Tab-separated table of C-alpha atoms in Angstrom:
chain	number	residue	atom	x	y	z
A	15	UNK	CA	6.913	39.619	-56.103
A	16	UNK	CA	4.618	42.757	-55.262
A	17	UNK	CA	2.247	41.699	-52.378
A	18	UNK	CA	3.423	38.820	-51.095
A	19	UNK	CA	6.122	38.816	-48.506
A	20	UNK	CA	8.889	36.911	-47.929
A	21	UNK	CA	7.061	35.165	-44.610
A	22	UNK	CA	4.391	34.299	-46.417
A	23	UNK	CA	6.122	32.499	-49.372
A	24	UNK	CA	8.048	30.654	-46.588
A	25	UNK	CA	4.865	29.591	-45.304
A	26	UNK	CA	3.369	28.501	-48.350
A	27	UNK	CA	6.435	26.633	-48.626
A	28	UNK	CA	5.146	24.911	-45.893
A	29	UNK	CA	2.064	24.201	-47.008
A	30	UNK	CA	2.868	22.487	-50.490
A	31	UNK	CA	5.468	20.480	-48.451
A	32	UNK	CA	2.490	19.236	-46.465
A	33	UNK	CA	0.598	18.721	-49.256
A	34	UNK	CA	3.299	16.746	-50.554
A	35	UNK	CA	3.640	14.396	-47.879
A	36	UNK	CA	0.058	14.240	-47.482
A	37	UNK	CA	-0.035	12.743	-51.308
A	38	UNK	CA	2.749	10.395	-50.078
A	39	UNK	CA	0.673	9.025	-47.075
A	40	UNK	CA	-2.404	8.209	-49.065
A	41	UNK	CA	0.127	6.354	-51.171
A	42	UNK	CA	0.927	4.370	-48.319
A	43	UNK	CA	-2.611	3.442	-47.193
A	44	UNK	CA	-3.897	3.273	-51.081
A	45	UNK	CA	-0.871	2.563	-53.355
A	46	UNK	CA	-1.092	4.567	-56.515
A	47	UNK	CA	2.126	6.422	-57.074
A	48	UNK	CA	5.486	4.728	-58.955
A	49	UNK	CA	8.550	4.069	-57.114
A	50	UNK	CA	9.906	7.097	-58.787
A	51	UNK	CA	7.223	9.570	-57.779
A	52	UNK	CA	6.633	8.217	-54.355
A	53	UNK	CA	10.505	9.390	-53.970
A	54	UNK	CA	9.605	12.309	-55.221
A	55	UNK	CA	7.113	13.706	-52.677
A	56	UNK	CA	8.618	12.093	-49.945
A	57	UNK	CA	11.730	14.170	-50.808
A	58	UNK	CA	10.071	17.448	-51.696
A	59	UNK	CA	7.862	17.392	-49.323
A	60	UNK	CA	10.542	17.052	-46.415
A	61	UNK	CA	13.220	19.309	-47.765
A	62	UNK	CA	10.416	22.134	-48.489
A	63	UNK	CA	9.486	21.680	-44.790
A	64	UNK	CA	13.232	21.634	-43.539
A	65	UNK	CA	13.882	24.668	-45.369
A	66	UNK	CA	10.779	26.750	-44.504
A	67	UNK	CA	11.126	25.748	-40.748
A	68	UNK	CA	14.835	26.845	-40.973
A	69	UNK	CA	14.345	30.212	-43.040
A	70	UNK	CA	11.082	31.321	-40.896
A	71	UNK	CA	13.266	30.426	-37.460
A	72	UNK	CA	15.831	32.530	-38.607
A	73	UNK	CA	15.195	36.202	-37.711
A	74	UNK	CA	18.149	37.786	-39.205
A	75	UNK	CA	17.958	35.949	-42.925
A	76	UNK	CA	14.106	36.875	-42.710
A	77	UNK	CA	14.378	40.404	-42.301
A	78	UNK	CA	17.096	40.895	-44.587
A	79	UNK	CA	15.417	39.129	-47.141
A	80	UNK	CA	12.223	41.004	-46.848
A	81	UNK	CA	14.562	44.257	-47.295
A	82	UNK	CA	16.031	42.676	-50.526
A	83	UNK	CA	12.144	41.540	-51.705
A	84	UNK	CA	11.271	45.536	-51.426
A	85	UNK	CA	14.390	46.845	-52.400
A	86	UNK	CA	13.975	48.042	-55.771
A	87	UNK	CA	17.608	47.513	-56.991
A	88	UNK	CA	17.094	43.884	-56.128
A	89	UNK	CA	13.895	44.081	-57.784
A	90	UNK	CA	15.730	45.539	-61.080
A	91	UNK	CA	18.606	42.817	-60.832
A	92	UNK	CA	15.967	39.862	-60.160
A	93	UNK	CA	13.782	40.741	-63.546
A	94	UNK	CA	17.027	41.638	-65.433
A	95	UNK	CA	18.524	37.684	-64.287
A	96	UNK	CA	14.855	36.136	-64.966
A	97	UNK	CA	15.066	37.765	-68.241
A	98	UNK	CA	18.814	36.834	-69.484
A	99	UNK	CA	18.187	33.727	-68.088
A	100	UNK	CA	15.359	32.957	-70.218
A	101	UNK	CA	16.768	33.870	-73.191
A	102	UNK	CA	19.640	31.426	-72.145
A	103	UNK	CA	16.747	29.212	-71.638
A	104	UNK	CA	15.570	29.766	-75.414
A	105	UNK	CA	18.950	29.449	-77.157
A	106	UNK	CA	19.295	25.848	-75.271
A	107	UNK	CA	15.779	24.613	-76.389
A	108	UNK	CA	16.382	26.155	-79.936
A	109	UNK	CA	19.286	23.908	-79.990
A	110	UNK	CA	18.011	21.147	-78.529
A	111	UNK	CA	14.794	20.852	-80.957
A	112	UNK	CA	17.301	21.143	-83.964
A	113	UNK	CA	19.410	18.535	-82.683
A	114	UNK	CA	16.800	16.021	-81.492
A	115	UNK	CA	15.299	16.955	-85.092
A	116	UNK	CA	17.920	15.294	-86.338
A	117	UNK	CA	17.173	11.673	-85.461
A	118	UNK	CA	13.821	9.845	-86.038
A	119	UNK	CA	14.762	8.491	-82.386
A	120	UNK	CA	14.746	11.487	-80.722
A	121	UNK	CA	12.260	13.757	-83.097
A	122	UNK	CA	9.191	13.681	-80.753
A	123	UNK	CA	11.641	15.152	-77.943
A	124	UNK	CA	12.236	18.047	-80.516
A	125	UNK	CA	8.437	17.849	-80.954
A	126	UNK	CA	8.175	18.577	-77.646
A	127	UNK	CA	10.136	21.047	-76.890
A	128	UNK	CA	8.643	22.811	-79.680
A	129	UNK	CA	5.350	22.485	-78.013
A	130	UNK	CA	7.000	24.244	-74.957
A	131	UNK	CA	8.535	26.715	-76.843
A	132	UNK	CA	4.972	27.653	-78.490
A	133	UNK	CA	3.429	27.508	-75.404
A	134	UNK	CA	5.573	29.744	-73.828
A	135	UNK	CA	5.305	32.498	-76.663
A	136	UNK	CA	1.735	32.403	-76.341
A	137	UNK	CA	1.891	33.304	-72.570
A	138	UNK	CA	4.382	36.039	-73.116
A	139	UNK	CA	2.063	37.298	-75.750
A	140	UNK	CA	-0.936	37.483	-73.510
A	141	UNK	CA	1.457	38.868	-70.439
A	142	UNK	CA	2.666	41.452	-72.657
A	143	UNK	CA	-1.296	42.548	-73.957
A	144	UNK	CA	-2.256	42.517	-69.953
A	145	UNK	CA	0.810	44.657	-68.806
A	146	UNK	CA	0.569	47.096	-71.939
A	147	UNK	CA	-3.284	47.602	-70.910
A	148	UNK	CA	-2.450	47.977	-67.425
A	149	UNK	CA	0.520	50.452	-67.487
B	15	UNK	CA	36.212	66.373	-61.515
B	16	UNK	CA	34.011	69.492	-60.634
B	17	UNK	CA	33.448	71.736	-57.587
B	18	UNK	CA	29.451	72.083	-56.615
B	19	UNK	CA	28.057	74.105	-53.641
B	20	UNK	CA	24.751	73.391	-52.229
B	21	UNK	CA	22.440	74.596	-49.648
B	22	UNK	CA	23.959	78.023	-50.603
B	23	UNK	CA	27.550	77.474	-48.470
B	24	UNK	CA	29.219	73.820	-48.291
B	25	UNK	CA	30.960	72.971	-51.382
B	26	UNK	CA	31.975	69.347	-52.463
B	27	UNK	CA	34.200	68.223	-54.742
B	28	UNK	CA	32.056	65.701	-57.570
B	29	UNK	CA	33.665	63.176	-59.592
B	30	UNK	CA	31.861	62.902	-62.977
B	31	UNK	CA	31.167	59.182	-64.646
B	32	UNK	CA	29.052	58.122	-67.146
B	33	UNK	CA	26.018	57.512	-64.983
B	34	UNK	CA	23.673	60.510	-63.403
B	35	UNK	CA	25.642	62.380	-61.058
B	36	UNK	CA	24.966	62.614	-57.482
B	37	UNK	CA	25.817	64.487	-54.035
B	38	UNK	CA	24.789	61.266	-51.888
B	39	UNK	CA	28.163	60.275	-49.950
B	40	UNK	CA	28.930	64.192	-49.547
B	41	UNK	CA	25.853	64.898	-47.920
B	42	UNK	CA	25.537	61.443	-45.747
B	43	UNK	CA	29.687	62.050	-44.884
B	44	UNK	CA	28.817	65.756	-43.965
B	45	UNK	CA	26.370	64.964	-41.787
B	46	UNK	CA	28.277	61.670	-40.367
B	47	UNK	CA	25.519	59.215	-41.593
B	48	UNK	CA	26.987	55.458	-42.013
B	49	UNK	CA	25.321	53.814	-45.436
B	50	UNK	CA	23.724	51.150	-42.695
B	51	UNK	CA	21.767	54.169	-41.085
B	52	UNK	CA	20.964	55.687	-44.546
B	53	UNK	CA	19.667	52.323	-45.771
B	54	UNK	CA	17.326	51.734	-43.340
B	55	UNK	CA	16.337	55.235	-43.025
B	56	UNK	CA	15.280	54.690	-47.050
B	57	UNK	CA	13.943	50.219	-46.096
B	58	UNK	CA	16.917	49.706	-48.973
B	59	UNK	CA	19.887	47.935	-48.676
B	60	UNK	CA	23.314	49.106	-48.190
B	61	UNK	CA	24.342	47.868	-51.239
B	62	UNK	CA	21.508	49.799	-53.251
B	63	UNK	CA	23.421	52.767	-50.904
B	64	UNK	CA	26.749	51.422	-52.212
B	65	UNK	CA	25.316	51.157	-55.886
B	66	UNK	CA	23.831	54.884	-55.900
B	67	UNK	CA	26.953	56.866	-54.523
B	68	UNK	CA	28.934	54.633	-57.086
B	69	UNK	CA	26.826	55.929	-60.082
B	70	UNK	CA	26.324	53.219	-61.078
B	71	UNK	CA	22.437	52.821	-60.418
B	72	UNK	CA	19.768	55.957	-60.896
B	73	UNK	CA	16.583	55.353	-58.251
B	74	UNK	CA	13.214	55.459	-59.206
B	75	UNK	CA	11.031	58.737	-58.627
B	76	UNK	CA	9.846	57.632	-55.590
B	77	UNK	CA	13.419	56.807	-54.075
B	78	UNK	CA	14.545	60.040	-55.152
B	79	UNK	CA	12.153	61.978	-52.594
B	80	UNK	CA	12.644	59.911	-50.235
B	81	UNK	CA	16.401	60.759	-50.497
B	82	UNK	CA	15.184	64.053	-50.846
B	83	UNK	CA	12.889	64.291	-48.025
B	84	UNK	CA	15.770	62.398	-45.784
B	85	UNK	CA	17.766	65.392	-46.397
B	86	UNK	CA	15.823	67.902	-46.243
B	87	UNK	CA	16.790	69.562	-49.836
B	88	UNK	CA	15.509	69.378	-53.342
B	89	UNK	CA	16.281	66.208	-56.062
B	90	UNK	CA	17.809	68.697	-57.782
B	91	UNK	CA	20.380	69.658	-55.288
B	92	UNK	CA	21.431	65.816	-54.571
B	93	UNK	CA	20.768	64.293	-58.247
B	94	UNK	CA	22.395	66.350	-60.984
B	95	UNK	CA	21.522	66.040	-64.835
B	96	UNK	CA	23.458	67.233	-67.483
B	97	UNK	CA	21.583	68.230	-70.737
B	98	UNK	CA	23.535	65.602	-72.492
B	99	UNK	CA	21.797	63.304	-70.375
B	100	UNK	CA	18.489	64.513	-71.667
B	101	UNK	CA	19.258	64.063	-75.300
């Protein structure tokens, strides 16, 4: 991503694992989380922190990955991935909202992932207007 | 396979594929540059060095002068176009 460097994503890392276990200490003084999301930012928020701390410690991974965020062939392969992956990523929820479609049990999942689909064509619509005006 | 000459006396033997041509290992071999050196000369990676001797990845603009620049000759006399390529 143009502009922000690898060090700073680690450290922002760092900061939404605090956040995390921030949220997870309030629930301790004030319950108000489930069993299943008190897990959840307990978890998060420690492995976030473990793997900032480790990535930010280590010199060598740092610099070579702030070579790779720059270098433009890595740049190229990274949007190329993103974008095959997403289409992947259509084909499977395509699927999936025909073949939840086909049950009255499992309709509103397809009715869901249909929102999700629209959704997401509505953003890529309105990335696509801002990167056509700006290039 | 194709003999070119640049900088008006050292000639090096070019292997044509399907992607732009290019004089990049000639020139870093003739002037004993390792692709580690070359890479960081350029803030790429050597396998973006790998990649472009290979033909199998063009740079942008912007990498091309700095290639350019690094060796003191025209993108013309590294990166080679043929006017099939332009078609």
């Amino acid at each position: 991503m143009k502009g922000i460097t690898v060090k700073k994503y680690t450290q922002l890392m760092l900061v939404l694992g605090f956040a995390a276990l921030l949220v997870f200490s309030i629930d301790l003084i004030h319950p108000f989380l489930n069993d299943y999301m008190r897990g959840f930012f307990m978890s998060f928020g420690l492995s976030i922190i473990f793997v900032s701390l480790v990535f930010q410690n280590n010199k060598k991974y740092m610099a070579k990955s702030e070579l790779e965020a720059k270098d433009e062939r890595m740049i190229m392969i990274r949007q190329k991935q993103y974008s095959t992956g997403y289409y992947f990523h259509l084909f499977l929820t395509v699927l999936g909202i025909i073949g939840f479609g086909f049950f009255e049990e499992t309709q509103v999942v397809s009715t869901i992932l249909s929102g999700f689909i629209l959704i997401e064509t509505i953003a890529i619509g309105i990335f696509g207007t801002i990167y056509m005006k700006k290039y | 396979m194709k003999r070119l000459i640049y900088n008006g006396n050292v000639k090096f033997v070019l292997h044509w594929s399907d992607e732009m041509k290019n004089l990049l290992e000639e020139l870093r071999k003739d002037r004993l540059i390792s692709q580690e050196e070359l890479a960081n000369a350029l803030s790429v990676s050597r396998q973006t060095i790998i990649s472009l001797e290979k033909g199998k990845y063009n740079p942008s603009i912007l990498l091309a002068f700095k290639i350019s620049a690094y060796f003191g000759l025209s993108i013309e006399e590294i990166f080679i176009i043929e006017e099939e390529d332009l078609k």
